[in-house]
Coordinates of C-alpha atoms and ligand atoms in Angstrom, one line a residue:
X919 CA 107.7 157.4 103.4
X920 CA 105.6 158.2 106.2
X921 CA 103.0 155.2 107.9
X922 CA 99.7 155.5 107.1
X923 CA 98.9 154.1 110.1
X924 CA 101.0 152.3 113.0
X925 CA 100.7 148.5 113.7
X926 CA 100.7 147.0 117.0
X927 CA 103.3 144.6 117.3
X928 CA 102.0 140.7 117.4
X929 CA 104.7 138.7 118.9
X930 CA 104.3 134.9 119.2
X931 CA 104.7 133.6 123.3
X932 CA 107.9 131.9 123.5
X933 CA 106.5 130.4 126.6
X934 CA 106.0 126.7 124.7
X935 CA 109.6 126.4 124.4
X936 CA 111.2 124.7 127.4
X937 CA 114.7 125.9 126.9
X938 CA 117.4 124.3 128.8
X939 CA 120.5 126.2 130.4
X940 CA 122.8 123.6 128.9
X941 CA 122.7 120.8 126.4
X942 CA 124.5 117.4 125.9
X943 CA 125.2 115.5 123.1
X944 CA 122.5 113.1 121.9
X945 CA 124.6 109.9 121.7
X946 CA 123.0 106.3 121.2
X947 CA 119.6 107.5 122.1
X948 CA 120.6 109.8 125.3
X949 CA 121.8 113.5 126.4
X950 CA 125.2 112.8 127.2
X951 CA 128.4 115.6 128.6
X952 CA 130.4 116.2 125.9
X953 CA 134.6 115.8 126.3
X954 CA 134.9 119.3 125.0
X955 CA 134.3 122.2 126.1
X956 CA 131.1 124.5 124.8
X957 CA 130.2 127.1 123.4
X958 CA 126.9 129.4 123.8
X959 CA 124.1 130.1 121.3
X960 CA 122.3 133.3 121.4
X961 CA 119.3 135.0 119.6
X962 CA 120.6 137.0 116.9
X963 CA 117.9 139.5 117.5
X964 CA 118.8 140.4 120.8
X965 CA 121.7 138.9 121.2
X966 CA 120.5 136.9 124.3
X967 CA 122.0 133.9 125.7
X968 CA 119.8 131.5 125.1
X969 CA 121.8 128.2 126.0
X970 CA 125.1 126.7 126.9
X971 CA 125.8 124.0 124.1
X972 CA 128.8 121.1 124.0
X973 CA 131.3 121.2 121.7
X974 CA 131.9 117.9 120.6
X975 CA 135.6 116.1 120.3
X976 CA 137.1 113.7 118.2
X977 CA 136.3 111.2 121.2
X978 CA 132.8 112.3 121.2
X979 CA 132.2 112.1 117.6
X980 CA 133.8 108.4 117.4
X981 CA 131.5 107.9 120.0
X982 CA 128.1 108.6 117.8
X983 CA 130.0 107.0 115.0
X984 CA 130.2 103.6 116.9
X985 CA 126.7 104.3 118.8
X986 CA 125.4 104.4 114.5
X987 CA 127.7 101.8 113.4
X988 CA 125.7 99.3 116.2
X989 CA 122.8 100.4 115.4
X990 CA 123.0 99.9 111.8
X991 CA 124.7 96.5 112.1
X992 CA 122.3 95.5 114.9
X993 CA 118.7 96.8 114.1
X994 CA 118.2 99.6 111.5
X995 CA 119.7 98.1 108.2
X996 CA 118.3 94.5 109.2
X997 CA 114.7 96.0 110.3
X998 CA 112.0 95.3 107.1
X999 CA 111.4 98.6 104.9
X1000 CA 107.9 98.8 106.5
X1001 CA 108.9 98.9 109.7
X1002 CA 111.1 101.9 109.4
X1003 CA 108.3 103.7 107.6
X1004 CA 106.4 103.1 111.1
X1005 CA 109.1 105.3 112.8
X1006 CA 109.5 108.1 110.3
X1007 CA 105.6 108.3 110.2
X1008 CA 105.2 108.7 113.7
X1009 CA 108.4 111.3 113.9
X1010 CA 106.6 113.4 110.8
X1011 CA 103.5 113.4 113.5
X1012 CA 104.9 114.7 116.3
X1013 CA 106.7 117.2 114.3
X1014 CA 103.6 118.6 113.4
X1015 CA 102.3 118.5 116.6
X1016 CA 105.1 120.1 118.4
X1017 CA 105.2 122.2 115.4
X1018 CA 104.5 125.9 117.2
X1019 CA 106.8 124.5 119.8
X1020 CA 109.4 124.2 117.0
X1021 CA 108.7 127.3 114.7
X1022 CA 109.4 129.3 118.1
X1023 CA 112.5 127.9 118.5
X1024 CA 114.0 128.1 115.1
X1025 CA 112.8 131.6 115.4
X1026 CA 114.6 132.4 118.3
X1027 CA 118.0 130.6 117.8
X1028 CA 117.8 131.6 113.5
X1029 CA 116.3 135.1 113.9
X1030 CA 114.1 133.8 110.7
X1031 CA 110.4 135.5 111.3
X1032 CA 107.9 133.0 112.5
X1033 CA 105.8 133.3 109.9
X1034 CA 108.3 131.9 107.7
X1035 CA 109.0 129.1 110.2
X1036 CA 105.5 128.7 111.3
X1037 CA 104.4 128.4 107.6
X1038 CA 107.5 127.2 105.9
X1039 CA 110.3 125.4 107.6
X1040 CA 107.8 123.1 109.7
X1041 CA 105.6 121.9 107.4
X1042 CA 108.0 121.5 105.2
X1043 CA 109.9 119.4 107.4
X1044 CA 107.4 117.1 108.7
X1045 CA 106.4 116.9 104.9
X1046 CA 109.8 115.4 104.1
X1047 CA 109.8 112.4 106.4
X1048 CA 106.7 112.3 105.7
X1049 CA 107.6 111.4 102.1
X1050 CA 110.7 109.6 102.8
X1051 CA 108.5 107.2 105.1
X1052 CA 106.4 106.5 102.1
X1053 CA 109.4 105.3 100.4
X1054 CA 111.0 103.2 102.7
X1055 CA 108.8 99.9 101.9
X1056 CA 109.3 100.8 98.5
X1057 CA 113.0 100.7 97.8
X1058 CA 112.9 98.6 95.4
X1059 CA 110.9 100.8 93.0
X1060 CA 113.2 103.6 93.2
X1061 CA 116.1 101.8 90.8
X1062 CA 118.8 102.0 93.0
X1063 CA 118.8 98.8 94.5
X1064 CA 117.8 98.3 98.3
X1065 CA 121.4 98.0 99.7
X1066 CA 122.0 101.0 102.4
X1067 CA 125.8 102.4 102.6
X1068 CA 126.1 102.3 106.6
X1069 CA 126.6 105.3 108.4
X1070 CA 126.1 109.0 107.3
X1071 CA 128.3 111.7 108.7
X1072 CA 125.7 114.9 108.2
X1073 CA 126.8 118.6 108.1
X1074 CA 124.7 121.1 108.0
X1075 CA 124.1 125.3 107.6
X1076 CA 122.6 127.7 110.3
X1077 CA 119.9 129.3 107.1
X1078 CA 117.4 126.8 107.5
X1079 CA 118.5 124.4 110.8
X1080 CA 115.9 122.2 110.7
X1081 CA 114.6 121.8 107.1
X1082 CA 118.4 121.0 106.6
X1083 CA 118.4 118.4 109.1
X1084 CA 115.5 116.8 107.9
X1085 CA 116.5 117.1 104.2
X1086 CA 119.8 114.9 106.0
X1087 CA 117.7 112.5 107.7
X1088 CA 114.9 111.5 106.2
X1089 CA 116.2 110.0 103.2
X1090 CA 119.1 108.1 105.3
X1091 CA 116.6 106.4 107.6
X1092 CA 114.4 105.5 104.5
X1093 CA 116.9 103.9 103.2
X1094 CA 118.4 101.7 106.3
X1095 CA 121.2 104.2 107.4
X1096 CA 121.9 105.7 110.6
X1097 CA 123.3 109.3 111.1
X1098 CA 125.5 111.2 113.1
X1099 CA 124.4 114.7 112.0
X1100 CA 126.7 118.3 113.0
X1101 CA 124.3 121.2 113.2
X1102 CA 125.5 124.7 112.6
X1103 CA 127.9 126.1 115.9
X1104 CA 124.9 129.1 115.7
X1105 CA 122.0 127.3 115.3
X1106 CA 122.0 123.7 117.3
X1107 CA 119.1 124.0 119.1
X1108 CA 116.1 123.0 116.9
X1109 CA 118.2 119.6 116.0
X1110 CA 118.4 119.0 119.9
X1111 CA 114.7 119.3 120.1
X1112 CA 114.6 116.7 117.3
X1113 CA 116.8 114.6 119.2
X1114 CA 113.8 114.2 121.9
X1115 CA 111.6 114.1 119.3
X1116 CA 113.5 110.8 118.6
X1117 CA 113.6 109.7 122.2
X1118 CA 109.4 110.2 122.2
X1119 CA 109.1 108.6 119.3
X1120 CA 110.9 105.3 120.4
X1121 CA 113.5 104.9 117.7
X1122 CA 116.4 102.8 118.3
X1123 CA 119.0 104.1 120.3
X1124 CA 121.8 105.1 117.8
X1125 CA 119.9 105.7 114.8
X1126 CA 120.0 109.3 115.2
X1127 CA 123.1 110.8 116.9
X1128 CA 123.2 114.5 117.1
X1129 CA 126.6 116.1 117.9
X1130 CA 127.1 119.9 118.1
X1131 CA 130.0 121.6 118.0
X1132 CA 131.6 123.9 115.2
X1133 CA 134.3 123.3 112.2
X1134 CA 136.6 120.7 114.2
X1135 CA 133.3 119.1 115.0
X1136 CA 132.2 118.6 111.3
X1137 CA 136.1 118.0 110.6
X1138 CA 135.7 115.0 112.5
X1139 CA 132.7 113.6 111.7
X1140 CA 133.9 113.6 107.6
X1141 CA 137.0 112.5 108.0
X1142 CA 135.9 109.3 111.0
X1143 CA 137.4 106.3 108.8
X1144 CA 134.3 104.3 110.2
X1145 CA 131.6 107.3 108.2
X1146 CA 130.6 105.5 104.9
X1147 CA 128.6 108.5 103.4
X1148 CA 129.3 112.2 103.7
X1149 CA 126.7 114.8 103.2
X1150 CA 127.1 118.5 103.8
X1151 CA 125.2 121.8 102.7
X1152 CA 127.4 124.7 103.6
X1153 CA 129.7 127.2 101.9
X1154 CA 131.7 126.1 98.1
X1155 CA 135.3 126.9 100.1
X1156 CA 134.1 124.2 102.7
X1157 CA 132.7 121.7 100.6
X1158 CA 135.9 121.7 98.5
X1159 CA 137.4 121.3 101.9
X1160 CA 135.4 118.1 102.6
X1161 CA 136.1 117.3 98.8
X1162 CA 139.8 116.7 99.4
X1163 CA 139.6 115.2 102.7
X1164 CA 137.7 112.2 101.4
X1165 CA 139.4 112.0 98.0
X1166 CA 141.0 108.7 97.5
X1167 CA 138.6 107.2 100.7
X1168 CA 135.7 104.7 100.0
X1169 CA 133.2 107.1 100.9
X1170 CA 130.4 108.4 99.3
X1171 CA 130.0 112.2 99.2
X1172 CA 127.2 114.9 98.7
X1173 CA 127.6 118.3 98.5
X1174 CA 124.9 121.5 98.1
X1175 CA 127.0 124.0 98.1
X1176 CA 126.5 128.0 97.3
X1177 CA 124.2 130.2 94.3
X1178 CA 123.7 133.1 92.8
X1179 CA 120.4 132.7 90.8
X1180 CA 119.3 134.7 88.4
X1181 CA 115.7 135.8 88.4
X1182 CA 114.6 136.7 84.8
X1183 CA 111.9 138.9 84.0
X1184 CA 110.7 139.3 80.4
X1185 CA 108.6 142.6 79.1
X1186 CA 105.2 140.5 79.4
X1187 CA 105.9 138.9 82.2
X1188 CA 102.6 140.2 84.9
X1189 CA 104.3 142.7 86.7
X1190 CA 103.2 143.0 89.9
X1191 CA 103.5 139.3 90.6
X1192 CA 107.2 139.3 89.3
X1193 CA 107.4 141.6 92.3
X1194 CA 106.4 139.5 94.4
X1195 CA 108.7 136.8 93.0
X1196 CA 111.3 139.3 93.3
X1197 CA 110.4 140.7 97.4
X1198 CA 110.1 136.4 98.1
X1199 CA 113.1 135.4 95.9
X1200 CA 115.6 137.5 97.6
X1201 CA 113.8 138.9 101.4
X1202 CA 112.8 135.5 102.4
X1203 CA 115.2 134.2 105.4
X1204 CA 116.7 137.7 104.9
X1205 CA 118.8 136.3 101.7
X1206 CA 119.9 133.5 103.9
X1207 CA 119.0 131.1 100.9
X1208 CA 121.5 129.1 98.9
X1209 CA 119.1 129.2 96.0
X1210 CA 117.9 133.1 96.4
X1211 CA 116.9 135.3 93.5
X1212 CA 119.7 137.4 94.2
X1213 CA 120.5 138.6 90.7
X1214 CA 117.6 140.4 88.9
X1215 CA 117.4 140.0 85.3
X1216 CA 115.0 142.8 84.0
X1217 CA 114.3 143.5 80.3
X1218 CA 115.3 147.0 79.4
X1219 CA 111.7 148.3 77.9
X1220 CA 110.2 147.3 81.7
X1221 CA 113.3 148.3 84.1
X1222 CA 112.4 151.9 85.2
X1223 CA 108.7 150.6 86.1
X1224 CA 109.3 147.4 87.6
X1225 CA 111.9 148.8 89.7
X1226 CA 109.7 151.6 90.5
X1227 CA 106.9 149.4 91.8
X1228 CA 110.1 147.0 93.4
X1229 CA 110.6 149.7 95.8
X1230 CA 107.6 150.8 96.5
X1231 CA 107.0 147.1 97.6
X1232 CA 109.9 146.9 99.5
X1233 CA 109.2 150.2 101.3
X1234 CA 106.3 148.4 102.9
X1235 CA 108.2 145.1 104.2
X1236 CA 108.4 145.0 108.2
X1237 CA 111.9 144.4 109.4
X1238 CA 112.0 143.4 113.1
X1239 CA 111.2 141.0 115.9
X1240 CA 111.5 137.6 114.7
X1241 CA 108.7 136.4 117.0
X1242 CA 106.2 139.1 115.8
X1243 CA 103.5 137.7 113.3
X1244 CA 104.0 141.1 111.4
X1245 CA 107.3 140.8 110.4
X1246 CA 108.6 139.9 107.1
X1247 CA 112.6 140.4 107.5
X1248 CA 114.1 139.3 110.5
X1249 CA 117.5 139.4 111.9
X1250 CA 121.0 138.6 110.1
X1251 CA 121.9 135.2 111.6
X1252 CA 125.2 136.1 113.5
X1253 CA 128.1 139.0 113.9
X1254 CA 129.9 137.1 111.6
X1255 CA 127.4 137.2 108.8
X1256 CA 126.3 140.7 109.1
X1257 CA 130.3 141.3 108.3
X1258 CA 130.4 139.4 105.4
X1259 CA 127.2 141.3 103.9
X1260 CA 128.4 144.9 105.1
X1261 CA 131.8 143.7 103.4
X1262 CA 130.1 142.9 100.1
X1263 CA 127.9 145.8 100.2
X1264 CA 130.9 148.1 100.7
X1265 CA 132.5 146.8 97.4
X1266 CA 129.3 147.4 95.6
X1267 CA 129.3 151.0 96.2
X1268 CA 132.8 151.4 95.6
X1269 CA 132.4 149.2 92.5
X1270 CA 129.9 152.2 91.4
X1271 CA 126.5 150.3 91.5
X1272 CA 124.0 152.8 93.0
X1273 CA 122.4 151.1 96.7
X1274 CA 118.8 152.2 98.0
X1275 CA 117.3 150.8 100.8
X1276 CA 113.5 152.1 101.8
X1277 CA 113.6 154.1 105.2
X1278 CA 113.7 151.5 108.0
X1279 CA 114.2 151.6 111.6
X1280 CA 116.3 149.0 112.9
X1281 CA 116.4 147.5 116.2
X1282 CA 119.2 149.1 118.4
X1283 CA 120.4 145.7 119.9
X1284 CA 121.2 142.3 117.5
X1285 CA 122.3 142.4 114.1
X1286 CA 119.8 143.4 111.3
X1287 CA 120.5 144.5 107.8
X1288 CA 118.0 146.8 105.7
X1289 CA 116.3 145.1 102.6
X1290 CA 118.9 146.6 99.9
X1291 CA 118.8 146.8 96.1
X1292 CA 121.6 147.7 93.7
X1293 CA 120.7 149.2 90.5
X1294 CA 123.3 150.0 88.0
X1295 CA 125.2 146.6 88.1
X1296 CA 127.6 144.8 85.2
X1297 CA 128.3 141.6 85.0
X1298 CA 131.6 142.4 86.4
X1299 CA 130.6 143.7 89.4
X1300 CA 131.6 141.5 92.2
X1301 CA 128.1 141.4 93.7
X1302 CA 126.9 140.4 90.9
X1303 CA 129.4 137.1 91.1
X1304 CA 129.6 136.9 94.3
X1305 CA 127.3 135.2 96.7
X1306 CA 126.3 138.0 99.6
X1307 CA 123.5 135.4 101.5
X1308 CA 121.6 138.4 102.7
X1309 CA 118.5 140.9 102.1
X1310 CA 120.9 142.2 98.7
X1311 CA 119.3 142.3 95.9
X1312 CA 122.0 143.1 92.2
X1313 CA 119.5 144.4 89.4
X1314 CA 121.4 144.0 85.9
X1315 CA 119.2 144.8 82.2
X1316 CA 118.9 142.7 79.1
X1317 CA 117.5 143.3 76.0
X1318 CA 117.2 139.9 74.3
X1319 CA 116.1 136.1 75.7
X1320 CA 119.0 135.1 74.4
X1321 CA 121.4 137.5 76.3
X1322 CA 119.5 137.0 79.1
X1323 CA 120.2 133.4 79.2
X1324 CA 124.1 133.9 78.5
X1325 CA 124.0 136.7 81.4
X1326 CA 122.4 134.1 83.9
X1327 CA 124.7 131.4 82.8
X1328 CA 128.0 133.6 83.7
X1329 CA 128.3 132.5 86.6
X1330 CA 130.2 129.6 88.6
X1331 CA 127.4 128.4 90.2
X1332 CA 124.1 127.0 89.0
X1333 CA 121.7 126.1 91.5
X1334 CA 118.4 127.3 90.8
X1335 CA 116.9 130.3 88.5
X1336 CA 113.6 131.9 87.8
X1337 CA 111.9 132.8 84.4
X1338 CA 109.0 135.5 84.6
X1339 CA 106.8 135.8 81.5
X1340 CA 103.4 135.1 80.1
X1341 CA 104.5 132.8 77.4
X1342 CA 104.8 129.3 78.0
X1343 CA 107.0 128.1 74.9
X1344 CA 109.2 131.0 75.9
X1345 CA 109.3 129.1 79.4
X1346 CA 110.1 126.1 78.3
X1347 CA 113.1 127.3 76.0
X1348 CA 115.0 129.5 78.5
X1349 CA 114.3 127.3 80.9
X1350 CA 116.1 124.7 79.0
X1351 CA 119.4 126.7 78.2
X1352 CA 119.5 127.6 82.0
X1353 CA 122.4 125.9 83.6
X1354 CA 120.9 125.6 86.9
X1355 CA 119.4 122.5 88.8
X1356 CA 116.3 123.8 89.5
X1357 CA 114.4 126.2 87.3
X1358 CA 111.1 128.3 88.5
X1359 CA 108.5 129.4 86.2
X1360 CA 106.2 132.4 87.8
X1361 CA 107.4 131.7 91.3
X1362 CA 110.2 131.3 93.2
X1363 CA 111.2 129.3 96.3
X1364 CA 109.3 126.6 96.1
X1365 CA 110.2 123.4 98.0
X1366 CA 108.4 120.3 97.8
X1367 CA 110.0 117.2 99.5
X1368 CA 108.8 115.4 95.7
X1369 CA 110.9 117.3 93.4
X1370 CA 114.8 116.7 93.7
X1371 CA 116.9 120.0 94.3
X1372 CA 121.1 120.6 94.0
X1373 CA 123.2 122.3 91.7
X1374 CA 125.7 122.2 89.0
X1375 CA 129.5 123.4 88.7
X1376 CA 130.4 125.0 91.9
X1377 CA 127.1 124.6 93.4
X1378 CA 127.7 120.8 94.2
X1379 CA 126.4 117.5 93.4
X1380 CA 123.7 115.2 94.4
X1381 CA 120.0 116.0 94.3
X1382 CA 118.4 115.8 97.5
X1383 CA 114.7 115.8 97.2
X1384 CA 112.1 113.3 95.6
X1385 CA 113.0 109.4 94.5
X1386 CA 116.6 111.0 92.9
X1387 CA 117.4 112.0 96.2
X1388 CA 117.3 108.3 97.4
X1389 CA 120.2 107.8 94.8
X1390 CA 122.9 109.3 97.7
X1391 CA 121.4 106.8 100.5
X1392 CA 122.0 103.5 98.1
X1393 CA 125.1 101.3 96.8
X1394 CA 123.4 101.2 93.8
X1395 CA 123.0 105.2 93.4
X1396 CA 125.3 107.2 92.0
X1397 CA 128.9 107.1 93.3
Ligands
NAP1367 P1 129.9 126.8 106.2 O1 130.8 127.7 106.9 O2 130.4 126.0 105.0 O3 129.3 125.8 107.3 C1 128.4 124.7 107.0 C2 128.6 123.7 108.0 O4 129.9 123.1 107.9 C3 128.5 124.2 109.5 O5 127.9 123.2 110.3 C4 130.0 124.4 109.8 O6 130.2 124.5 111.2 C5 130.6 123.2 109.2 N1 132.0 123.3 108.9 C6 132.8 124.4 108.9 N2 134.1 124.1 108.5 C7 134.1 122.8 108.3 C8 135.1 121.8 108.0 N3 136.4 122.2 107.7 N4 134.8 120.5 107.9 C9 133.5 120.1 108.1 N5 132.5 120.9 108.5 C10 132.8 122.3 108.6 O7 128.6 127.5 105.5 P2 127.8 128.7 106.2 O8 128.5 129.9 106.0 O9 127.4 128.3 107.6 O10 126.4 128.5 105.4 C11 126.2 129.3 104.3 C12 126.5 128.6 103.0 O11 125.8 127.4 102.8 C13 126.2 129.5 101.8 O12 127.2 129.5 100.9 C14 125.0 128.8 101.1 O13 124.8 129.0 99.8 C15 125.2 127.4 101.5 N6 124.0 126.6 101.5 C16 123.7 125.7 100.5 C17 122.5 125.0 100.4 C18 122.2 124.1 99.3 O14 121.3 123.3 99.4 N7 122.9 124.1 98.2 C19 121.6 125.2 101.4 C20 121.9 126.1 102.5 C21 123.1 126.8 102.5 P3 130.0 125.8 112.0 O15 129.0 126.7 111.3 O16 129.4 125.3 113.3 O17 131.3 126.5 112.1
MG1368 MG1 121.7 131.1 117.6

């Protein structure tokens, strides 16, 4: 398809970020070197060095364990309820305003397109602690007792950096915790700014601790014998990992874990909005999204049109710059991740599925992946079992609610779904057979900080979001 008409690109100035050459650890309330060695991070849209990170050891990691352990003995878990609220209210502030300062960060380091971390990641990240500081007076309400667990040992994903993080944090500190927190080896940068973002907003030294580093860095921080609660959002082969290494330990464990959701579309469901569910359910964060739309469920009698208007839609999504206003699919997080999708995506066209992608130039430099749908998919088509966490979208048909409901249900995992149609009653019954923590109705990817969010079978346990995600922060939660 030829433009109508050419846009003029509309990138956001990086010039409010104040990037470092190098980074420390943040360790009892200060940058400190690292025992390791370190490693770089880069832009995945350019593939620019953008900073020289530490690695953290086992010696630096006991360190921020010991550095939370004081602090939780000595200030956080004795500090009143409302006084901890004080400090996450003023962190959710300056969140918001550093917040370009942020989005253009996560941008750079992610490759996510500012819009979506402008618009999305930010606000939904000072909206969390926010929320969480509303609760911290409040404990007692929440049924799970007021009694924190100690210290957290926090792992998280390079998809969303800093909603992760603050998914991690917020509820700990409610709750009288301190953290010691990993970010992802290709992502660390936006937790290092939240580090400051501590220091300026005069929390105790030690309540935070952020140490980067990659698997062995994470390795260490679940298994520390001093860590009383483990939470980690990552792959299912890691978390199964973590699984075993705490197994017959005292400590309390959460883990969100992989998806492949199904996104259901019924015959009377308003087309051209389901499209939109569709483009947002699987393009947003190029795929990166444990809970993506990434299996289409389209009723026969509507499959040659909606996919006919899918494509047209997709023909007109801007693929690019990450920093441009325009864009609406930036770059594929790292080398390693483009493999995996080109991997999958090879398997799919040898599994016989047919692949279209709209004509799109991609950038010569940095790793970028077209927006993608396969058409022609069975159920026992490996990407259509198989998590791809990219711009791949696997369209299978249905003819009946209820085979629709057993097709989205064959799966190991069951994290989230999506139900398009214009009747509520038929909303409210397929929604109830779905085995899948969190269900959309005529939308998709919605996050609120109020409504709790995790998954079933292989996609985890624990809900983090809203009072049930206090549950995982409390003796008297859930185990
Ligand atoms: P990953 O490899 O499991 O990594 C997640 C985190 O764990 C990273 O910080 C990673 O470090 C660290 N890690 C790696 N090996 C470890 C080990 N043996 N012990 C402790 N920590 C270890 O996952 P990913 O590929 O980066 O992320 C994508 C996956 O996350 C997808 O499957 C997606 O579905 C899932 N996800 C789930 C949710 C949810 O809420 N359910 C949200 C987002 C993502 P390095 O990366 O630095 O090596
Ligand atoms: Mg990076």
């Amino acid at each position: 398809m030829s433009n109508v008409f050419e846009y003029a690109p509309a990138p956001e100035s990086r010039s409010i970020v104040d990037l470092k050459p190098s980074y420390g650890l943040f360790v009892n309330g200060e940058f400190v070197d690292g025992h390791g060695s370190s490693f770089k991070t880069i832009s995945p849209a350019t593939e620019e060095v953008l900073a020289e990170v530490a690695e953290a050891s086992d010696v630096d990691v006991d360190a921020a364990v010991k550095a939370a352990r004081r602090a939780y003995n000595r200030v956080w878990s004795r500090m009143p309820g409302s006084e901890r609220a004080k400090y996450l209210y003023r962190i959710a502030r300056i969140i918001q305003e550093r917040g370009r300062e942020l989005a253009v960060l996560e941008s750079l380091d992610n490759g996510k397109p500012i819009k979506e971390s402008r618009d999305v990641d930010v606000p939904v990240v000072a909206a969390h602690f926010f929320y969480y500081a509303g609760w911290a007076d409040k404990l007692e309400h929440a049924g799970y007792g007021t009694t924190p667990l100690g210290v957290a040992g926090q792992v998280i994903p390079w998809n969303f950096p800093l909603l992760m993080l603050a998914w991690k944090i917020a509820p700990a500190l409610a709750c009288g915790n301190t953290v010691v927190l990993k970010p992802a080896e290709t992502t660390p940068l936006t937790a290092l700014l939240f580090a400051e973002i501590c220091q300026q907003a005069d929390l105790p030294p030690g309540v935070v601790n952020i140490v980067t580093g990659a698997g062995p860095t994470g390795q260490a921080i679940v298994s520390h014998a001093d860590v009383d609660k483990v939470a980690f959002t990552g792959s299912t082969a890691v978390g199964k990992a973590i699984a075993r290494a705490v197994a017959g330990t005292q400590k309390r464990v959460t883990l969100e874990l992989g998806g492949k959701a199904a996104n259901i579309v019924f015959d009377d469901a308003p087309i051209d909005q389901a499209v939109e569910g569709i483009v947002n359910g699987i393009f947003f964060n190029q795929g990166h999204v444990c809970c993506a739309g990434s299996r289409l469920l389209v009723q026969e009698s509507i499959a040659d049109e909606l996919l006919a208007r899918l494509k047209r839609r997709m023909a007109t999504l801007r693929v690019g710059d990450p920093l441009d206003k325009n864009t609406d699919v930036g770059a594929i997080n790292s080398h390693r991740q483009l493999e995996r999708i080109r991997e999958l995506v090879d398997v799919g066209d040898a599994e016989g599925a047919e692949r279209w992608s709209p004509p799109c130039e991609l950038p010569e430099r940095g790793f970028w992946f077209p927006p993608t749908v396969f058409t022609g998919v069975s159920q026992a088509h490996r990407i259509a079992r198989e998590e791809i966490f990219g711009p791949v979208l696997s369209v299978l048909t249905f003819r009946t609610p209820s085979e629709a409901v057993e097709k989205a249900n064959n799966t190991p995992f069951g994290l989230s779904a999506g139900v398009w149609t214009e009747k509520g009653s038929r909303i409210l019954d397929v929604a109830g057979k779905l085995r899948a923590g969190v269900v959309w109705a005529n939308t998709f990817n919605k996050f609120d900080p109020t409504s709790p969010f995790g998954g079933y079978q292989e996609s985890g346990y624990g809900r983090e979001g809203g009072r049930q995600g206090l549950a995982a922060y409390l003796q008297g939660g859930e185990a």
